[in-house]
């Protein structure tokens, strides 16, 4: 069965610093992986997705993620944090089967200090 | 293009009552998935509707039920509410199934059960 694990429930960085949010996956088949962002009192917005094409995936708002099969990882990075990046971030994997529902990690809350 | 909308925004119910949540899918999307997001957790898959039929279900009891209408909007019904049903309920629409395409999320309905 597919699953994802997000390391660190809370990450705090200074404005302008590197953002690194960690996600490891478990999947018996080549995974489809996603990063979503959730701002307070809002739904989820797709940042980027990996669908077995390029291993380095670029998303919106300057975020990118690298798929590393050997490490079963799909970490999210951004070179320079902005105050507006403060939000909760969820890593997700597509479940197999006909419905292809998303299986989410528990989330990482990103705080950005001025 | 109208995005995914959900109603109501907030709802307060008492234990044992029944509740109906509504979701309008994005134009052109025929698949709606429902997720429950408890406080501090990632969303968990409840079930999916494709072309008015249930197309997969997560680990939720039968008192969680749903409908999809010919215009692809959807309802989530929960009977005999329990305190643990307090959560943010998210719906997501997508084009076709399996939902390897992007799932677009609504802003959610926050349900509080007292």
Short mmCIF file of C-alpha atoms in Angstrom, two decimals, chain B residues 3-112:
data_model
loop_
_atom_site.label_atom_id
_atom_site.label_comp_id
_atom_site.label_asym_id
_atom_site.label_seq_id
_atom_site.Cartn_x
_atom_site.Cartn_y
_atom_site.Cartn_z
CA UNK B 3 -13.64 26.82 -9.25
CA UNK B 4 -14.84 24.26 -6.73
CA UNK B 5 -17.30 25.70 -4.24
CA UNK B 6 -18.59 24.24 -0.99
CA UNK B 7 -21.45 25.14 1.30
CA UNK B 8 -21.91 25.95 4.05
CA UNK B 9 -18.60 27.40 5.21
CA UNK B 10 -19.15 26.53 8.84
CA UNK B 11 -21.65 24.33 10.62
CA UNK B 12 -22.33 23.49 14.25
CA UNK B 13 -24.31 20.36 15.11
CA UNK B 14 -24.93 18.29 18.20
CA UNK B 15 -24.10 14.64 18.67
CA UNK B 16 -26.64 12.32 17.06
CA UNK B 17 -27.83 14.82 14.46
CA UNK B 18 -27.50 14.48 10.70
CA UNK B 19 -25.69 16.87 8.35
CA UNK B 20 -25.51 17.46 4.60
CA UNK B 21 -22.55 19.19 2.98
CA UNK B 22 -22.56 20.37 -0.63
CA UNK B 23 -19.95 20.68 -3.33
CA UNK B 24 -20.09 22.15 -6.83
CA UNK B 25 -17.39 20.78 -9.08
CA UNK B 26 -15.31 22.79 -11.49
CA UNK B 27 -16.71 23.18 -14.98
CA UNK B 28 -15.91 20.16 -17.15
CA UNK B 29 -15.09 17.87 -14.21
CA UNK B 30 -17.11 14.68 -13.73
CA UNK B 31 -15.36 13.27 -10.66
CA UNK B 32 -15.76 14.44 -7.08
CA UNK B 33 -13.77 13.14 -4.13
CA UNK B 34 -14.47 13.91 -0.47
CA UNK B 35 -11.82 14.14 2.24
CA UNK B 36 -11.97 14.64 6.01
CA UNK B 37 -9.22 16.72 7.62
CA UNK B 38 -9.13 16.48 11.39
CA UNK B 39 -7.28 19.18 13.31
CA UNK B 40 -3.53 18.81 12.88
CA UNK B 41 -3.83 15.96 10.39
CA UNK B 42 -3.64 15.49 6.66
CA UNK B 43 -6.84 14.94 4.69
CA UNK B 44 -8.21 11.40 4.64
CA UNK B 45 -10.17 9.99 1.70
CA UNK B 46 -13.84 9.33 2.38
CA UNK B 47 -15.18 8.36 -1.04
CA UNK B 48 -15.29 9.31 -4.70
CA UNK B 49 -18.13 9.77 -7.16
CA UNK B 50 -17.70 9.36 -10.90
CA UNK B 51 -20.61 9.95 -13.25
CA UNK B 52 -23.14 9.66 -10.38
CA UNK B 53 -21.80 6.33 -9.08
CA UNK B 54 -19.64 5.70 -6.00
CA UNK B 55 -16.20 4.78 -7.30
CA UNK B 56 -14.19 3.81 -4.25
CA UNK B 57 -14.38 4.39 -0.53
CA UNK B 58 -11.91 4.92 2.27
CA UNK B 59 -12.08 3.55 5.79
CA UNK B 60 -15.24 5.35 6.88
CA UNK B 61 -18.42 3.79 8.30
CA UNK B 62 -21.68 3.56 6.32
CA UNK B 63 -23.17 6.54 8.16
CA UNK B 64 -21.01 8.56 5.77
CA UNK B 65 -22.87 8.53 2.46
CA UNK B 66 -22.99 10.63 -0.64
CA UNK B 67 -24.64 11.51 -3.90
CA UNK B 68 -23.58 12.94 -7.21
CA UNK B 69 -26.08 14.73 -9.41
CA UNK B 70 -26.31 14.88 -13.22
CA UNK B 71 -24.52 18.26 -13.18
CA UNK B 72 -21.71 16.50 -11.23
CA UNK B 73 -22.27 18.47 -8.05
CA UNK B 74 -22.17 16.30 -4.94
CA UNK B 75 -23.43 15.93 -1.39
CA UNK B 76 -21.86 14.33 1.64
CA UNK B 77 -24.28 13.14 4.29
CA UNK B 78 -23.27 12.10 7.78
CA UNK B 79 -25.82 10.45 10.08
CA UNK B 80 -25.67 9.99 13.84
CA UNK B 81 -22.93 12.57 14.28
CA UNK B 82 -20.16 11.81 16.76
CA UNK B 83 -17.76 14.23 18.44
CA UNK B 84 -14.88 12.81 16.35
CA UNK B 85 -16.67 13.90 13.18
CA UNK B 86 -15.60 17.46 13.95
CA UNK B 87 -13.25 18.32 11.09
CA UNK B 88 -12.75 20.27 7.88
CA UNK B 89 -14.48 18.49 5.00
CA UNK B 90 -12.90 19.05 1.64
CA UNK B 91 -14.19 18.14 -1.76
CA UNK B 92 -12.04 17.93 -4.84
CA UNK B 93 -13.06 17.70 -8.46
CA UNK B 94 -11.13 16.29 -11.37
CA UNK B 95 -11.61 15.26 -14.97
CA UNK B 96 -12.08 11.53 -15.26
CA UNK B 97 -10.82 8.68 -13.13
CA UNK B 98 -8.38 7.39 -11.98
CA UNK B 99 -7.67 10.90 -10.84
CA UNK B 100 -4.10 11.12 -12.04
CA UNK B 101 -4.97 14.53 -13.27
CA UNK B 102 -4.91 17.38 -10.83
CA UNK B 103 -7.62 17.38 -8.20
CA UNK B 104 -8.93 20.89 -7.54
CA UNK B 105 -9.98 21.47 -3.96
CA UNK B 106 -12.74 23.63 -2.59
CA UNK B 107 -12.28 25.82 0.51
CA UNK B 108 -13.92 23.25 2.75
CA UNK B 109 -16.73 23.11 5.26
CA UNK B 110 -15.75 23.22 8.90
CA UNK B 111 -18.06 21.00 10.95
CA UNK B 112 -18.15 21.24 14.72
#
